[in-house]
CSV table of C-alpha atoms in Angstrom, one decimal:
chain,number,residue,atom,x,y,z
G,357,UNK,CA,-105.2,28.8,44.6
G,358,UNK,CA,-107.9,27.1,43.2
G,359,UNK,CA,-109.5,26.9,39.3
G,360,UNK,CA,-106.9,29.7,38.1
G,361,UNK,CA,-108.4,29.4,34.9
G,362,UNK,CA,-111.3,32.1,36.7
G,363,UNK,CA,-108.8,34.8,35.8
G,364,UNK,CA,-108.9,34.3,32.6
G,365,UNK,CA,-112.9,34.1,32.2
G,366,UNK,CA,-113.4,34.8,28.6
G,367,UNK,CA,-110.2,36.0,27.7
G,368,UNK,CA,-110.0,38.6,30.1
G,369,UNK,CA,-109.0,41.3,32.9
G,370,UNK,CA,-109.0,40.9,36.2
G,371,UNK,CA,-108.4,44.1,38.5
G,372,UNK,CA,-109.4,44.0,42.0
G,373,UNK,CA,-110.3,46.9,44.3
G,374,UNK,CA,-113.5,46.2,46.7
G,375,UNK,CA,-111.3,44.3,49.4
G,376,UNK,CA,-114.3,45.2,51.6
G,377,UNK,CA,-112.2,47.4,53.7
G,378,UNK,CA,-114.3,50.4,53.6
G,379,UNK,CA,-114.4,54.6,53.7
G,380,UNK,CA,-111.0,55.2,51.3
G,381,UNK,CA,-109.8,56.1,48.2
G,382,UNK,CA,-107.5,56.5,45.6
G,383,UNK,CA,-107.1,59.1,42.9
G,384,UNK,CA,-106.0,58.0,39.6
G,385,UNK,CA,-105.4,58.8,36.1
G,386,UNK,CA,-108.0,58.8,32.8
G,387,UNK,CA,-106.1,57.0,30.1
G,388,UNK,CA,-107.4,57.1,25.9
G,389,UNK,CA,-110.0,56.7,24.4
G,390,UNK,CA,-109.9,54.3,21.1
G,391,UNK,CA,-112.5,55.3,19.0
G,392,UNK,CA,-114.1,52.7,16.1
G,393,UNK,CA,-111.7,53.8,13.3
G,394,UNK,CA,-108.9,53.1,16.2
G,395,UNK,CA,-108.0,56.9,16.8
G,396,UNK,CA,-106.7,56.9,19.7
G,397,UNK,CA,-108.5,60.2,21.6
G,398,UNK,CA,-106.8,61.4,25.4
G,399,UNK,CA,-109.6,62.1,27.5
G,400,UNK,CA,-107.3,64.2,29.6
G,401,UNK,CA,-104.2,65.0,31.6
G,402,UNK,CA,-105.9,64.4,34.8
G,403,UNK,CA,-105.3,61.7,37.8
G,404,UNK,CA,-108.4,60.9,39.6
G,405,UNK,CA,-109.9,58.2,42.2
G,406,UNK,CA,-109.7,55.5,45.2
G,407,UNK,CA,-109.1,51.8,45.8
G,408,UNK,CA,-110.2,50.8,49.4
G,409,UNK,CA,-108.6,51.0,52.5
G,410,UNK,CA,-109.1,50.2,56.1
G,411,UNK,CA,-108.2,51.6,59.3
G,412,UNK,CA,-110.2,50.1,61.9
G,413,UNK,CA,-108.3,50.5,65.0
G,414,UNK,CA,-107.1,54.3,65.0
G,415,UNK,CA,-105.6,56.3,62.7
G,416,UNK,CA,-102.0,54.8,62.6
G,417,UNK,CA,-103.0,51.1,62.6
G,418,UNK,CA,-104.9,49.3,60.0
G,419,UNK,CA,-104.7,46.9,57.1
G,420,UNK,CA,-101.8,46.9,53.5
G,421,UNK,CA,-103.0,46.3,50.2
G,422,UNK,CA,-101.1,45.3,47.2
G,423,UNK,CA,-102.7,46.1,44.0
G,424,UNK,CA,-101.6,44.8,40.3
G,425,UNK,CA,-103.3,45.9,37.3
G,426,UNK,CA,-103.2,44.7,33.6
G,427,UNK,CA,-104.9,46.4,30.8
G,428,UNK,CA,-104.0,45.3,27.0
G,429,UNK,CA,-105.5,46.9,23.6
G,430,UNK,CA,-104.2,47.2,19.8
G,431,UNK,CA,-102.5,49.9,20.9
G,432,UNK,CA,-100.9,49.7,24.3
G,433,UNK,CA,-100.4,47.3,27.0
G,434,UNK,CA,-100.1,48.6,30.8
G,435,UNK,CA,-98.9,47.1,34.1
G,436,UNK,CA,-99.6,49.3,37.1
G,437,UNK,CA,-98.6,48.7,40.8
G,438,UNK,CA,-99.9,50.0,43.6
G,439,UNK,CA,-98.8,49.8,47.6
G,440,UNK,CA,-101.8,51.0,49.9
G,441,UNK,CA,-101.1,51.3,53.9
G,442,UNK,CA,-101.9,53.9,56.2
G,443,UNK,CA,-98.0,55.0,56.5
G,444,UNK,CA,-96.9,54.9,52.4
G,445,UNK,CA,-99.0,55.1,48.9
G,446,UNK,CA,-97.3,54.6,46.3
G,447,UNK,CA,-96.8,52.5,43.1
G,448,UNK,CA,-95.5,52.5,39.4
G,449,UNK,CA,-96.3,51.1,35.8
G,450,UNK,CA,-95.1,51.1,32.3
G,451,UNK,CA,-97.2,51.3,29.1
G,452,UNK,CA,-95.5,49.4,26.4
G,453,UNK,CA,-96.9,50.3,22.5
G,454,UNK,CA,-96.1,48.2,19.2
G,455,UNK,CA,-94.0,50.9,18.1
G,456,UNK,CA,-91.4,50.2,20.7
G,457,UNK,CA,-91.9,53.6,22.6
G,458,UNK,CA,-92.9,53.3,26.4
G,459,UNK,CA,-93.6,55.5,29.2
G,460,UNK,CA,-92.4,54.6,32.7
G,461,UNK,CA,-94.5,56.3,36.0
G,462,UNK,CA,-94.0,56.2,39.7
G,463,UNK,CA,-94.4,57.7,42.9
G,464,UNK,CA,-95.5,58.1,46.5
G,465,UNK,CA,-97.6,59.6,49.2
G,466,UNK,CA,-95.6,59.2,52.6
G,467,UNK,CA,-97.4,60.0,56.0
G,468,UNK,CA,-94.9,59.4,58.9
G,469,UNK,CA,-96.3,58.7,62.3
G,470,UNK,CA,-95.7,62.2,64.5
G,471,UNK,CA,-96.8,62.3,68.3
G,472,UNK,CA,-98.1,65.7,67.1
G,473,UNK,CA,-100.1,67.0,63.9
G,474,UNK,CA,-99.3,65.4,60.6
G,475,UNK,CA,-96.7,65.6,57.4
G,476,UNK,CA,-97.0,64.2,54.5
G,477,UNK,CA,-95.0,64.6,51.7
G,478,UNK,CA,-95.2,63.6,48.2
G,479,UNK,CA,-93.7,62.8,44.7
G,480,UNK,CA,-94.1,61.7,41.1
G,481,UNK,CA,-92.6,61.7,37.8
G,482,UNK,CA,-93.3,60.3,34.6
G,483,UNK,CA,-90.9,59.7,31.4
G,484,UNK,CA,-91.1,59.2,27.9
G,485,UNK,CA,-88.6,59.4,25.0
G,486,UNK,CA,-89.2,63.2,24.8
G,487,UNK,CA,-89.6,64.3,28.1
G,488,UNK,CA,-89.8,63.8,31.9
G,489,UNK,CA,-92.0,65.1,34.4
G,490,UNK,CA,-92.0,65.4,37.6
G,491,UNK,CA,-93.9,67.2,40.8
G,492,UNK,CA,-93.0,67.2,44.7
G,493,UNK,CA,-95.0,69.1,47.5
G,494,UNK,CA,-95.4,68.5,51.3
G,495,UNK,CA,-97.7,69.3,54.1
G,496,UNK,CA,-97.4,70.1,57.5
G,497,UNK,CA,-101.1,69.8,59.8
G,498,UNK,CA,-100.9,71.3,63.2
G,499,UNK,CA,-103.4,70.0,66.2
G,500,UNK,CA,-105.0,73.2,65.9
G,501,UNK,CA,-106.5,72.0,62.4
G,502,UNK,CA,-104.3,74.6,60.2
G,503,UNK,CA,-102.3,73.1,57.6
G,504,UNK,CA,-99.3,74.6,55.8
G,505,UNK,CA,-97.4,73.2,52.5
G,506,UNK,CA,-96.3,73.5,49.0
G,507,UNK,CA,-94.9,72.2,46.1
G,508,UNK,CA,-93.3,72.1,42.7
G,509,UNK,CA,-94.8,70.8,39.3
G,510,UNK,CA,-92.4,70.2,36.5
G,511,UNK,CA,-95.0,69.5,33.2
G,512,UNK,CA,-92.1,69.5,30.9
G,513,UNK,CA,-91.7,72.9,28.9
G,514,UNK,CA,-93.6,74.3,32.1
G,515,UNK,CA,-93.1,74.6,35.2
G,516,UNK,CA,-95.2,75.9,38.1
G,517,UNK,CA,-94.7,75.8,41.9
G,518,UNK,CA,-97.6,76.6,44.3
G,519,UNK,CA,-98.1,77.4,48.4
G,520,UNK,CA,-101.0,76.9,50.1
G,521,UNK,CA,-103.0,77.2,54.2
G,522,UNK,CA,-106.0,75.2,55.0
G,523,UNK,CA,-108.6,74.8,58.1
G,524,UNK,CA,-110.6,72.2,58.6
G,525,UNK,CA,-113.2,71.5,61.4
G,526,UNK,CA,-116.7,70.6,61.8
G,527,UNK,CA,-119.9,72.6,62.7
G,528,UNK,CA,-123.7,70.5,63.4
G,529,UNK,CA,-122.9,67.1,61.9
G,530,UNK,CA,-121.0,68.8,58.7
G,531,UNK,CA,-117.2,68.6,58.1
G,532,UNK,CA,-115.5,71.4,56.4
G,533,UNK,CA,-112.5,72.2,54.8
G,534,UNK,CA,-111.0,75.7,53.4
G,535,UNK,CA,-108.3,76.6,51.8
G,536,UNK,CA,-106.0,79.4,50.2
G,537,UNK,CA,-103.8,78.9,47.4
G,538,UNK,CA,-100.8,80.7,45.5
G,539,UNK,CA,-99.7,79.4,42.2
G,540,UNK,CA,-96.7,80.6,40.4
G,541,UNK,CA,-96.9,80.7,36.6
G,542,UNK,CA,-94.8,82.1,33.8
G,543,UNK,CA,-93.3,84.4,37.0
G,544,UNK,CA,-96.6,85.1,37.9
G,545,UNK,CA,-98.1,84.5,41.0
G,546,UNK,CA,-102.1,83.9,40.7
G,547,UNK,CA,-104.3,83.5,43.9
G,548,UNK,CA,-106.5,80.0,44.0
G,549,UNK,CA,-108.9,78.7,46.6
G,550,UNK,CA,-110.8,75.6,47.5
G,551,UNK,CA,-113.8,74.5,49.4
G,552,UNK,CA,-115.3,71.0,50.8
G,553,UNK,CA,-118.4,70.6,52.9
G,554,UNK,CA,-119.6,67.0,53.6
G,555,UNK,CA,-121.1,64.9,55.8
G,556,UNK,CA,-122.2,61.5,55.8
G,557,UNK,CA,-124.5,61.7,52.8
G,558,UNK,CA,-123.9,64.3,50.9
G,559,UNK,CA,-120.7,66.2,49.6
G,560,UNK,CA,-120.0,69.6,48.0
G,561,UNK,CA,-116.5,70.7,46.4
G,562,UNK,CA,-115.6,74.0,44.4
G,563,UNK,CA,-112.5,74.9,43.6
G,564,UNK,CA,-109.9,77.0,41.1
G,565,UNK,CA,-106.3,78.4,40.5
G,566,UNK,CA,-104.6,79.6,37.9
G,567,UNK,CA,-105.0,76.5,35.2
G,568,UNK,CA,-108.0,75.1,36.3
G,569,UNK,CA,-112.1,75.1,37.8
G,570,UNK,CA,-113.6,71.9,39.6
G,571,UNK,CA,-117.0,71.4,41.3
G,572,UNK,CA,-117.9,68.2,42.5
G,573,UNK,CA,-121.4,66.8,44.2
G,574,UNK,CA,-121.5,63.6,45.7
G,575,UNK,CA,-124.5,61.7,47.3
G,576,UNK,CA,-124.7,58.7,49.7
G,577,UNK,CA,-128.2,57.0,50.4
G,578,UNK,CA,-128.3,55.8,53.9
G,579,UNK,CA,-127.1,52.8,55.3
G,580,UNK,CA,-129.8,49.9,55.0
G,581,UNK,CA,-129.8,46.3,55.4
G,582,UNK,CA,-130.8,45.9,51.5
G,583,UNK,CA,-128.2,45.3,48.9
G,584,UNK,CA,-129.5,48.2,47.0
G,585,UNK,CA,-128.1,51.2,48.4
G,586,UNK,CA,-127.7,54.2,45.4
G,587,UNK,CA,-124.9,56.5,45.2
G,588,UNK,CA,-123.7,59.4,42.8
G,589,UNK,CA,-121.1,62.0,41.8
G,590,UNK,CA,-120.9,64.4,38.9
G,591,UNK,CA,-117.3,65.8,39.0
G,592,UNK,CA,-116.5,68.8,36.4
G,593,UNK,CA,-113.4,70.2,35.8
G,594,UNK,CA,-112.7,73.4,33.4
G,595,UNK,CA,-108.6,74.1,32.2
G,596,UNK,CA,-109.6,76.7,29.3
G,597,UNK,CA,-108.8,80.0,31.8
G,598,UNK,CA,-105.1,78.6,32.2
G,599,UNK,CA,-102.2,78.6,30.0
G,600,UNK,CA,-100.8,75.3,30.7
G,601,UNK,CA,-103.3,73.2,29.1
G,602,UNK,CA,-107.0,74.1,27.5
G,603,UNK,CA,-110.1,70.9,28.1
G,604,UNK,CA,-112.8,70.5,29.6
G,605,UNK,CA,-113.6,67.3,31.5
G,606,UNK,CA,-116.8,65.8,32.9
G,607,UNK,CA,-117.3,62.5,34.9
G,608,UNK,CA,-120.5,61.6,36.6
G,609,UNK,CA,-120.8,58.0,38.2
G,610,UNK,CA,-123.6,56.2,40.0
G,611,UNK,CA,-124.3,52.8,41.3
G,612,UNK,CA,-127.2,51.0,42.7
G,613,UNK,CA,-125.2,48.9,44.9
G,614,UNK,CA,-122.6,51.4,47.7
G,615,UNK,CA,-119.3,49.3,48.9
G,616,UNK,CA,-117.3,52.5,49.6
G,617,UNK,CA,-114.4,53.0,47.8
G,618,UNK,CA,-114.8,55.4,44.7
G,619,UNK,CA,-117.6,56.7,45.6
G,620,UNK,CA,-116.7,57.3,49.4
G,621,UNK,CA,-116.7,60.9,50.7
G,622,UNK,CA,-113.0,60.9,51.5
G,623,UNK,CA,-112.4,59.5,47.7
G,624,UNK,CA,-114.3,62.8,46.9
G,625,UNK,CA,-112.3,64.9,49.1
G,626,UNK,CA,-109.5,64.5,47.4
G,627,UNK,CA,-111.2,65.0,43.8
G,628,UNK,CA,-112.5,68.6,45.2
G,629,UNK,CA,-109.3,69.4,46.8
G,630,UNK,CA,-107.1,69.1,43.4
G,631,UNK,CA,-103.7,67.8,43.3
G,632,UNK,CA,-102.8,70.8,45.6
G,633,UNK,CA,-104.8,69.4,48.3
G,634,UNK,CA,-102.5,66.6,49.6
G,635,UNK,CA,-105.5,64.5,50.6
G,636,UNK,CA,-103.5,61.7,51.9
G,637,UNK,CA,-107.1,59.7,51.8
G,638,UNK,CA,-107.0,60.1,48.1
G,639,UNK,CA,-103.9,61.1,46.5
G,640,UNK,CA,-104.2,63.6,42.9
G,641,UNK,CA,-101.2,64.0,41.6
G,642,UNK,CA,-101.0,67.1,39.1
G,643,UNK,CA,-99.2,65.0,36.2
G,644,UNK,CA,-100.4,61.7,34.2
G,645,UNK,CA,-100.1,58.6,33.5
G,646,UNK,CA,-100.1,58.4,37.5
G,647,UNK,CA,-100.4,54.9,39.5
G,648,UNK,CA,-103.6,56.0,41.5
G,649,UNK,CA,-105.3,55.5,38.3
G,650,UNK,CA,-108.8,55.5,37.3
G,651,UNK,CA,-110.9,53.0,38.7
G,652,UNK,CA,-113.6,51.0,36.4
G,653,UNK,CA,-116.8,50.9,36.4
G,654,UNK,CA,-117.1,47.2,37.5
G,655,UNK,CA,-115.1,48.7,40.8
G,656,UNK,CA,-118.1,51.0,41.9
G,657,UNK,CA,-120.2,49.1,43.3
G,658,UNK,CA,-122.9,46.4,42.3
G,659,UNK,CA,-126.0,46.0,41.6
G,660,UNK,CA,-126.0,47.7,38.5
G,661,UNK,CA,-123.3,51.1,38.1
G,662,UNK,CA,-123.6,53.7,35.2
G,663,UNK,CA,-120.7,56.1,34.0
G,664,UNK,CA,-120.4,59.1,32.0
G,665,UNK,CA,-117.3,60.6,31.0
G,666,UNK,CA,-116.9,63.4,28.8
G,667,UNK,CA,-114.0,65.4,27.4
G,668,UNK,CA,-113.4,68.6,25.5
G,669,UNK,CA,-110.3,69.5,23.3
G,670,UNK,CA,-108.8,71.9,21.4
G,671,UNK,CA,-110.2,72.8,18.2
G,672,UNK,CA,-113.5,71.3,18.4
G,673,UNK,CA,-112.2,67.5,19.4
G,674,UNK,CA,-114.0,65.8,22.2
G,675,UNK,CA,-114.9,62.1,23.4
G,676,UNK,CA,-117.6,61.1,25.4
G,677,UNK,CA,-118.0,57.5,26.6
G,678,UNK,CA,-120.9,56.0,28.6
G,679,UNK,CA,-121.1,52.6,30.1
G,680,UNK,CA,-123.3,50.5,31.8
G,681,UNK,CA,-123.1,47.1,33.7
G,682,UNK,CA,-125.8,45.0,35.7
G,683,UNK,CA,-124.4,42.1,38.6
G,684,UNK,CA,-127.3,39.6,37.3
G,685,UNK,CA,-127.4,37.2,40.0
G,686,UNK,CA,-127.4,40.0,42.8
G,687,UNK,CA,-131.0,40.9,41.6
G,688,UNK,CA,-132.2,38.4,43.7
G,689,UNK,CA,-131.0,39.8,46.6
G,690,UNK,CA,-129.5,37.1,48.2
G,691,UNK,CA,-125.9,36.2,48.0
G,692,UNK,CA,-124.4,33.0,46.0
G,693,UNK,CA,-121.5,31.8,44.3
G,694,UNK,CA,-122.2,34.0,41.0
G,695,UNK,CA,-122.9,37.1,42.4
G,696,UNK,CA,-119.4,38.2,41.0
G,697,UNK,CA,-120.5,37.8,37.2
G,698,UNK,CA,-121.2,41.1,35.4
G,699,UNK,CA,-122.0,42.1,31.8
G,700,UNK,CA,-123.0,45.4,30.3
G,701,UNK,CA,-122.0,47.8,27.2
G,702,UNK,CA,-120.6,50.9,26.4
G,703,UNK,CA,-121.4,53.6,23.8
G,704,UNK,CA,-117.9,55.9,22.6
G,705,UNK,CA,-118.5,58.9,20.2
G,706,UNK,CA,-115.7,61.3,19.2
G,707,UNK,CA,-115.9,63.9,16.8
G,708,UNK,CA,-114.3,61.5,14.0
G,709,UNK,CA,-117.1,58.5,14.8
G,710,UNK,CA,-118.5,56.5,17.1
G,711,UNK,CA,-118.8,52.7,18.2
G,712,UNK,CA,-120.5,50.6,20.8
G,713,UNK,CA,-119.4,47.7,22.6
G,714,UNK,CA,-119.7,45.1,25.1
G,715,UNK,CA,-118.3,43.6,28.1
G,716,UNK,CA,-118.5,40.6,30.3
G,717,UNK,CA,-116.7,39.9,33.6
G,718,UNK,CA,-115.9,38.1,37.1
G,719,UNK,CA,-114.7,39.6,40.0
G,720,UNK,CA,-113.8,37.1,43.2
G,721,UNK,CA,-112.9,37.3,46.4
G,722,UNK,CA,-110.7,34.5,48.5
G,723,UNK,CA,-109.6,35.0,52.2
G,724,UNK,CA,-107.0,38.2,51.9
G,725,UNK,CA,-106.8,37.7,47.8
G,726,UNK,CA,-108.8,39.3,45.3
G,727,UNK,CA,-109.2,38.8,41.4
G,728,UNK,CA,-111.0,40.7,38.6
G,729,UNK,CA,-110.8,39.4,35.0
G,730,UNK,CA,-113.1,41.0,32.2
G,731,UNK,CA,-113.1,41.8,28.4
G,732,UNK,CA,-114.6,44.6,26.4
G,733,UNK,CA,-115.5,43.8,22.2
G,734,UNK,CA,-115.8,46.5,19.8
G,735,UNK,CA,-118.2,45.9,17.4
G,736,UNK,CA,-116.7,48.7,14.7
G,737,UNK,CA,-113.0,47.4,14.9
G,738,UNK,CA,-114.2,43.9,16.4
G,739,UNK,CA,-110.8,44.5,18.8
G,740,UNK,CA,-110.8,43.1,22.7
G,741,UNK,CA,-109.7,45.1,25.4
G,742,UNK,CA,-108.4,43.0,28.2
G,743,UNK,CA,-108.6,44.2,31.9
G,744,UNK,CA,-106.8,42.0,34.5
G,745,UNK,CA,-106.1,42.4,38.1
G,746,UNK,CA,-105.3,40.9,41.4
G,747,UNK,CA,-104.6,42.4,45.3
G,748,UNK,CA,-104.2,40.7,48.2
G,749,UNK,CA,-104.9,42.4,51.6
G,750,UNK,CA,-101.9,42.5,54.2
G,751,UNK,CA,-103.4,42.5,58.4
């Protein structure tokens, strides 16, 4: 490998994603906030979304990816592994703090090849020094597009356990997907129910149970031959009506420049669904720190992408972040050795303060290996935030 000094352009964070393998997700977690007075705000106990993934030649056969992810702050560092194939998604991490404490995560979604319908079955737990967590469930899909499952969520002093049917088919050009939940609480059993509706463009999600409301819109422009293609999705989610947990969470993306990936409709799937879905095209797992974690901005798309995230506490806390990054030398259209190179800035307000920042980053593609290295500054605490990352694509 050539000029290794390129993953550490500036200082910096390389995390890789956009292997170009197209139409796939992952689902993975939102981490803190640190706002400028270096409060640490959690912007939720939630996984959500996709790396890419590629299978070109049926449904069974297709391409691996390895994924390793660094991020360091004044406050934590993390290592996160994931394993991407069209058989086993899985992975682990630890986050380390000054203090000495440390919280080690893992898991997997397994899909076994069957001659008929589909299984797949999944689990994760997380542990820290004053609990662990944990959550299985499984699915069985019949050829006749019924699926059948269930699971059980260990969140530490709670536990819940959940059983669920779905349908899916398609009707004119549109995809659908319903599906009828039962979620078991306290010893109580609460009724829960989700809807999908897609097609290539455009997607629409709603969905609740007993600890939780999503709704989800997603929008695809059409394929073009230009390097501006737009794309969009404003995800909400809404735990107040359940007992296990009481936020409110708000994510809206966009991007200028579509590669697939987050933004794909089966990355979406997956975010309408919930973690009682068992999207195997993008995995949510009901319990956090996960390994499908939360992609970055930089791994939307390119051109220029724009995020929003927003989060709602308990007694009046909340965070909201919004970020913004431009690929300069893909204005011009035409590709060259830079088109890599982003910079952009962010603006965090909690209700304590508020701080803005700015970032600068390269992300590089060679053969089967891919690199990402970038740096955030914080003017307030004048802190870095590294980012680092490399994946290498397995035919």
């Amino acid at each position: 490998m050539k000029r290794p000094l390129l993953l550490y352009f500036f200082g910096i964070l390389f995390s890789f994603k956009n292997v170009t393998a197209q139409n796939t997700s992952v689902l993975i977690p939102i981490h803190t906030l640190t706002s400028a007075k270096n409060k640490t705000k959690d912007i939720g106990e939630m996984t959500l979304l996709p790396v890419n993934n590629a299978v070109p030649k049926g449904r069974f056969k297709g391409v691996s990816i390895a994924d390793y992810w660094f991020r360091h702050t004044s406050i934590s560092q993390q290592h996160n592994f994931i394993w991407w194939s069209p058989f086993l998604k899985g992975g682990g991490g630890i986050i380390s703090r000054p203090d000495g404490t440390s919280t080690q995560y893992g898991g997997a979604f397994f899909r076994p090849k069957l001659k008929r319908g589909e299984v797949i079955m999944a689990g994760h737990y997380v542990n820290t020094e004053s609990n662990t967590r944990y959550e299985f469930k499984a699915e069985y899909r019949f050829q006749n597009h019924i699926g059948v499952g269930g699971g059980i969520v260990n969140f530490g002093e709670e536990k819940t356990s959940f059983l669920k049917v779905d349908y899916l088919n398609q009707i004119k050009g549109w995809n659908y997907i319903i599906g009828a939940m039962w979620y078991r609480v306290q010893n109580n059993w609460f009724p829960a129910s989700y809807g999908v509706l897609y097609n290539a463009t455009t997607l629409l999600g709603l969905g609740h149970d007993s600890e939780e409301l999503r709704a989800t819109i997603g929008y695809i422009s059409p394929e073009n031959r230009s390097r501006v293609r737009p794309a969009f999705e404003l995800f909400w989610l809404d735990r107040t009506p359940g007992v296990l947990a009481n936020n409110k969470f708000v994510l809206f993306m966009g991007t200028l420049g579509y590669r697939g990936g987050i933004l794909s409709q089966s990355a979406r799937i997956g975010r309408a669904m919930g973690a009682g879905g068992l999207e195997y095209s993008n995995p949510i797992i009901h319990i956090s720190p996960s390994w499908n974690r939360l992609l970055n901005i930089w791994e939307q798309g390119g051109v220029a992408d724009i995020r929003m995230v927003y989060f709602e506490g308990s007694e009046g806390s909340f965070s909201a972040k919004t970020e913004g990054i431009v690929w300069v030398f893909q204005l011009d259209r035409k590709a060259n050795l830079l088109d890599g190179v982003f910079l952009g800035g962010y603006h965090l307000a909690t209700h304590i303060d508020q701080s803005v920042g700015a970032m600068l980053g390269i992300k590089k593609r060679i053969k089967n290996f891919g690199f990402m290295s970038q740096a955030e500054y914080d003017f307030q605490t004048q802190k870095f935030i590294i980012n680092a990352g490399i994946s290498m694509l397995f035919k």
